[in-house]
């Protein structure tokens, strides 16, 4: 059973995440999983309608290296980060599922396909769909759902950036009869070899990935970090108060 921390419905156990995916795929409906980093945590706790979207999915995995630290300080419970690029590569390399990849540019998708085929040759025959640049309310969700269902995909990867990709999955869900959507943000770019790179392991180990991202895209990332810094003290205090009441 997932637990709520900082108002987000998290699942931290990797084995449970994959068991839940397998279980859901046996059902005759669709669902989605969010990959909640510090940006999503900040936006969700400032915008109630977005928090509702995030928590209406199956659960969120934790793409923040700091949230497990805060939980350990407040609750004394040890959890580990499970980021979007990790679940993406775990599922691709497992070779268990037919997948559908959508979002970002054709150049990124082409690079992604080329690199993923080396890991999972079956990716050669899978669909990579570039989505037009438009407001999240303006997509043809019924048409997209028909394309996915004709493909027969089990896992639908969505890379539109937060908060757009989570809202996109929420809008698409009622039109899909099968499959699990997973929003993976920059993972397409990481593995395409054409654009952004992920921080080196030593930076990940000491929780400095945010610094690497700031160096990659200073204007974008500094604005995001500013909101996280503004939101975080209140969230930590509220979580501490909830724990005291328990």
Tab-separated table of C-alpha atoms in Angstrom:
chain	number	residue	atom	x	y	z
A	1	UNK	CA	0.000	0.000	0.000
A	2	UNK	CA	1.386	3.385	-1.021
A	3	UNK	CA	1.945	6.064	1.592
A	4	UNK	CA	1.541	9.817	1.331
A	5	UNK	CA	4.558	11.967	2.067
A	6	UNK	CA	4.470	15.707	1.432
A	7	UNK	CA	0.932	15.073	0.080
A	8	UNK	CA	2.212	12.831	-2.758
A	9	UNK	CA	1.152	9.170	-3.070
A	10	UNK	CA	4.566	7.506	-3.340
A	11	UNK	CA	5.681	3.932	-3.959
A	12	UNK	CA	9.361	3.507	-3.084
A	13	UNK	CA	9.793	-0.250	-3.339
A	14	UNK	CA	11.105	-1.119	-6.807
A	15	UNK	CA	9.880	-4.718	-6.680
A	16	UNK	CA	6.388	-3.539	-5.734
A	17	UNK	CA	6.413	-0.996	-8.577
A	18	UNK	CA	7.026	-3.728	-11.152
A	19	UNK	CA	4.540	-6.127	-9.573
A	20	UNK	CA	1.882	-3.411	-9.667
A	21	UNK	CA	2.652	-2.758	-13.333
A	22	UNK	CA	2.269	-6.453	-14.198
A	23	UNK	CA	-0.964	-6.655	-12.192
A	24	UNK	CA	-2.468	-3.554	-13.797
A	25	UNK	CA	-1.709	-4.802	-17.326
A	26	UNK	CA	-3.998	-7.770	-16.708
A	27	UNK	CA	-6.941	-5.431	-16.174
A	28	UNK	CA	-9.191	-4.088	-18.923
A	29	UNK	CA	-8.414	-0.436	-18.358
A	30	UNK	CA	-5.497	1.969	-18.441
A	31	UNK	CA	-3.662	3.918	-15.765
A	32	UNK	CA	-0.560	6.027	-15.289
A	33	UNK	CA	2.489	6.472	-13.082
A	34	UNK	CA	4.072	9.812	-12.272
A	35	UNK	CA	7.778	10.316	-11.710
A	36	UNK	CA	7.850	12.942	-8.977
A	37	UNK	CA	10.969	15.057	-8.684
A	38	UNK	CA	11.396	18.272	-6.724
A	39	UNK	CA	9.710	20.300	-9.467
A	40	UNK	CA	6.547	18.169	-9.406
A	41	UNK	CA	6.535	18.180	-5.605
A	42	UNK	CA	6.737	21.980	-5.598
A	43	UNK	CA	4.081	22.575	-8.274
A	44	UNK	CA	1.677	20.002	-6.804
A	45	UNK	CA	1.815	21.642	-3.399
A	46	UNK	CA	1.136	25.066	-4.872
A	47	UNK	CA	-1.626	24.012	-7.278
A	48	UNK	CA	-4.333	21.729	-5.805
A	49	UNK	CA	-5.725	20.775	-9.225
A	50	UNK	CA	-2.307	19.500	-10.282
A	51	UNK	CA	-1.842	17.612	-7.003
A	52	UNK	CA	-5.147	15.864	-7.759
A	53	UNK	CA	-3.853	14.869	-11.214
A	54	UNK	CA	-0.616	13.473	-9.754
A	55	UNK	CA	-2.433	11.444	-7.088
A	56	UNK	CA	-5.122	10.099	-9.429
A	57	UNK	CA	-2.548	7.828	-11.053
A	58	UNK	CA	-1.479	4.444	-9.673
A	59	UNK	CA	1.269	6.115	-7.617
A	60	UNK	CA	4.379	8.242	-8.037
A	61	UNK	CA	7.914	6.950	-7.900
A	62	UNK	CA	10.466	9.256	-6.276
A	63	UNK	CA	12.797	11.034	-8.698
A	64	UNK	CA	14.255	13.244	-5.981
A	65	UNK	CA	17.411	12.388	-4.087
A	66	UNK	CA	16.377	14.716	-1.281
A	67	UNK	CA	12.838	13.498	-0.497
A	68	UNK	CA	14.144	10.189	0.963
A	69	UNK	CA	16.519	12.226	3.140
A	70	UNK	CA	13.683	14.409	4.433
A	71	UNK	CA	11.571	11.315	5.152
A	72	UNK	CA	14.454	9.758	7.079
A	73	UNK	CA	14.939	12.927	9.149
A	74	UNK	CA	11.236	13.306	9.938
A	75	UNK	CA	9.957	9.708	10.080
A	76	UNK	CA	13.105	7.664	10.640
A	77	UNK	CA	12.273	5.487	7.611
A	78	UNK	CA	14.864	4.618	4.965
A	79	UNK	CA	13.770	4.869	1.335
A	80	UNK	CA	15.741	5.131	-1.873
A	81	UNK	CA	15.266	7.254	-4.969
A	82	UNK	CA	13.876	5.551	-8.079
A	83	UNK	CA	14.260	8.056	-10.865
A	84	UNK	CA	12.608	8.230	-14.276
A	85	UNK	CA	15.711	7.269	-16.231
A	86	UNK	CA	16.121	4.166	-14.037
A	87	UNK	CA	12.578	2.827	-14.416
A	88	UNK	CA	12.795	3.629	-18.130
A	89	UNK	CA	15.945	1.576	-18.604
A	90	UNK	CA	14.744	-1.203	-16.261
A	91	UNK	CA	11.608	-1.752	-18.336
A	92	UNK	CA	13.296	-1.367	-21.728
A	93	UNK	CA	16.057	-3.816	-20.825
A	94	UNK	CA	13.604	-6.308	-19.268
A	95	UNK	CA	12.270	-7.057	-22.801
A	96	UNK	CA	8.882	-7.985	-21.276
A	97	UNK	CA	6.589	-5.441	-22.867
A	98	UNK	CA	5.614	-3.833	-26.123
A	99	UNK	CA	6.206	-0.116	-25.705
A	100	UNK	CA	5.067	3.138	-27.295
A	101	UNK	CA	7.249	6.255	-27.132
A	102	UNK	CA	5.793	9.732	-27.582
A	103	UNK	CA	6.787	13.332	-27.072
A	104	UNK	CA	9.795	15.562	-27.833
A	105	UNK	CA	11.238	16.059	-31.319
A	106	UNK	CA	11.725	13.657	-34.211
A	107	UNK	CA	15.489	14.075	-33.902
A	108	UNK	CA	15.389	13.014	-30.246
A	109	UNK	CA	13.071	10.091	-30.998
A	110	UNK	CA	15.296	8.897	-33.848
A	111	UNK	CA	18.371	9.001	-31.604
A	112	UNK	CA	16.450	7.261	-28.838
A	113	UNK	CA	15.340	4.421	-31.118
A	114	UNK	CA	18.863	3.938	-32.422
A	115	UNK	CA	20.294	3.617	-28.909
A	116	UNK	CA	17.502	1.503	-27.423
A	117	UNK	CA	17.680	-1.079	-30.223
A	118	UNK	CA	21.168	-1.950	-28.978
A	119	UNK	CA	19.654	-2.846	-25.596
A	120	UNK	CA	16.375	-4.377	-26.769
A	121	UNK	CA	16.272	-5.358	-30.476
A	122	UNK	CA	12.437	-5.583	-30.377
A	123	UNK	CA	12.346	-1.780	-30.119
A	124	UNK	CA	12.986	-1.720	-33.889
A	125	UNK	CA	9.304	-2.485	-34.520
A	126	UNK	CA	7.882	-0.229	-31.812
A	127	UNK	CA	6.226	3.150	-32.391
A	128	UNK	CA	7.908	6.497	-31.785
A	129	UNK	CA	5.395	9.330	-32.115
A	130	UNK	CA	6.334	12.989	-32.239
A	131	UNK	CA	3.585	15.115	-30.698
A	132	UNK	CA	2.835	18.591	-32.064
A	133	UNK	CA	3.634	21.595	-29.898
A	134	UNK	CA	0.325	22.782	-28.462
A	135	UNK	CA	-1.508	23.432	-25.215
A	136	UNK	CA	-2.317	20.312	-23.212
A	137	UNK	CA	-6.067	20.892	-23.669
A	138	UNK	CA	-5.731	20.931	-27.466
A	139	UNK	CA	-4.449	17.405	-28.165
A	140	UNK	CA	-6.671	14.928	-30.006
A	141	UNK	CA	-6.831	12.427	-27.141
A	142	UNK	CA	-9.315	10.137	-28.834
A	143	UNK	CA	-7.125	9.951	-31.945
A	144	UNK	CA	-3.953	9.347	-29.923
A	145	UNK	CA	-5.700	6.596	-27.947
A	146	UNK	CA	-6.792	4.871	-31.185
A	147	UNK	CA	-3.198	4.953	-32.454
A	148	UNK	CA	-1.901	3.405	-29.222
A	149	UNK	CA	-4.581	0.714	-29.140
A	150	UNK	CA	-3.946	-0.201	-32.774
A	151	UNK	CA	-0.290	-0.600	-31.830
A	152	UNK	CA	-1.120	-2.888	-28.882
A	153	UNK	CA	1.404	-1.268	-26.537
A	154	UNK	CA	1.554	-2.230	-22.867
A	155	UNK	CA	3.823	0.585	-21.667
A	156	UNK	CA	3.319	4.098	-23.042
A	157	UNK	CA	6.230	6.431	-22.356
A	158	UNK	CA	5.343	10.120	-22.281
A	159	UNK	CA	7.985	12.867	-22.400
A	160	UNK	CA	6.461	16.336	-22.501
A	161	UNK	CA	7.969	17.842	-19.353
A	162	UNK	CA	6.249	18.606	-16.060
A	163	UNK	CA	3.527	19.627	-15.402
A	164	UNK	CA	2.282	19.102	-18.960
A	165	UNK	CA	2.990	15.373	-19.210
A	166	UNK	CA	1.071	14.464	-16.034
A	167	UNK	CA	-1.988	16.434	-17.165
A	168	UNK	CA	-1.659	14.828	-20.612
A	169	UNK	CA	-1.786	11.330	-19.090
A	170	UNK	CA	-4.784	12.273	-16.951
A	171	UNK	CA	-6.653	13.513	-20.041
A	172	UNK	CA	-5.687	10.475	-22.132
A	173	UNK	CA	-6.548	7.850	-19.512
A	174	UNK	CA	-10.352	7.782	-20.098
A	175	UNK	CA	-9.795	7.122	-23.813
A	176	UNK	CA	-7.441	4.155	-23.365
A	177	UNK	CA	-8.637	0.610	-22.726
A	178	UNK	CA	-5.211	-0.895	-22.051
A	179	UNK	CA	-1.734	0.119	-21.038
A	180	UNK	CA	0.215	2.020	-18.419
A	181	UNK	CA	1.476	5.492	-19.189
A	182	UNK	CA	4.687	6.578	-17.468
A	183	UNK	CA	5.909	10.176	-17.646
A	184	UNK	CA	9.690	10.176	-17.856
A	185	UNK	CA	10.531	13.829	-18.492
A	186	UNK	CA	14.114	14.158	-19.712
A	187	UNK	CA	14.814	10.413	-20.049
A	188	UNK	CA	14.254	10.531	-23.830
A	189	UNK	CA	16.875	13.256	-24.070
A	190	UNK	CA	19.310	11.434	-21.777
A	191	UNK	CA	19.207	8.261	-23.861
A	192	UNK	CA	18.920	9.818	-27.326
A	193	UNK	CA	22.548	10.915	-27.247
A	194	UNK	CA	21.537	14.150	-28.984
A	195	UNK	CA	20.632	16.481	-26.138
A	196	UNK	CA	20.819	16.555	-22.345
A	197	UNK	CA	23.075	14.220	-20.424
A	198	UNK	CA	22.470	12.964	-16.924
A	199	UNK	CA	24.797	13.920	-14.106
A	200	UNK	CA	27.780	11.587	-13.492
A	201	UNK	CA	27.352	8.940	-10.801
A	202	UNK	CA	29.515	10.744	-8.257
A	203	UNK	CA	27.173	13.751	-8.389
A	204	UNK	CA	24.136	11.481	-8.044
A	205	UNK	CA	25.682	9.776	-5.017
A	206	UNK	CA	26.095	13.062	-3.127
A	207	UNK	CA	22.736	14.496	-4.265
A	208	UNK	CA	24.158	17.151	-6.570
A	209	UNK	CA	22.226	16.307	-9.733
A	210	UNK	CA	20.378	19.630	-9.413
A	211	UNK	CA	23.725	21.463	-9.715
A	212	UNK	CA	24.559	19.556	-12.915
A	213	UNK	CA	21.136	20.432	-14.390
A	214	UNK	CA	21.641	24.090	-13.519
A	215	UNK	CA	24.932	24.041	-15.428
A	216	UNK	CA	23.184	22.439	-18.417
A	217	UNK	CA	20.259	24.908	-18.536
A	218	UNK	CA	20.810	27.744	-16.040
A	219	UNK	CA	17.791	29.942	-16.821
A	220	UNK	CA	15.241	27.118	-16.792
A	221	UNK	CA	16.636	25.244	-13.799
A	222	UNK	CA	17.294	28.265	-11.586
A	223	UNK	CA	13.651	29.320	-11.919
A	224	UNK	CA	12.551	25.811	-10.927
A	225	UNK	CA	14.980	25.659	-7.998
A	226	UNK	CA	13.735	29.022	-6.729
A	227	UNK	CA	10.182	27.683	-6.422
A	228	UNK	CA	11.421	24.525	-4.703
A	229	UNK	CA	13.338	26.609	-2.162
A	230	UNK	CA	10.263	28.781	-1.530
A	231	UNK	CA	7.916	25.795	-1.126
A	232	UNK	CA	10.142	23.362	0.748
A	233	UNK	CA	10.314	24.848	4.280
A	234	UNK	CA	6.533	24.876	4.582
A	235	UNK	CA	6.269	21.289	3.306
A	236	UNK	CA	8.905	20.007	5.726
A	237	UNK	CA	7.225	21.777	8.652
A	238	UNK	CA	3.786	20.410	7.702
A	239	UNK	CA	5.161	16.879	7.349
A	240	UNK	CA	6.903	17.194	10.727
A	241	UNK	CA	3.624	18.333	12.333
A	242	UNK	CA	1.722	15.393	10.791
A	243	UNK	CA	4.312	12.981	12.122
A	244	UNK	CA	4.106	14.509	15.615
A	245	UNK	CA	0.330	14.023	15.641
A	246	UNK	CA	0.734	10.341	14.738
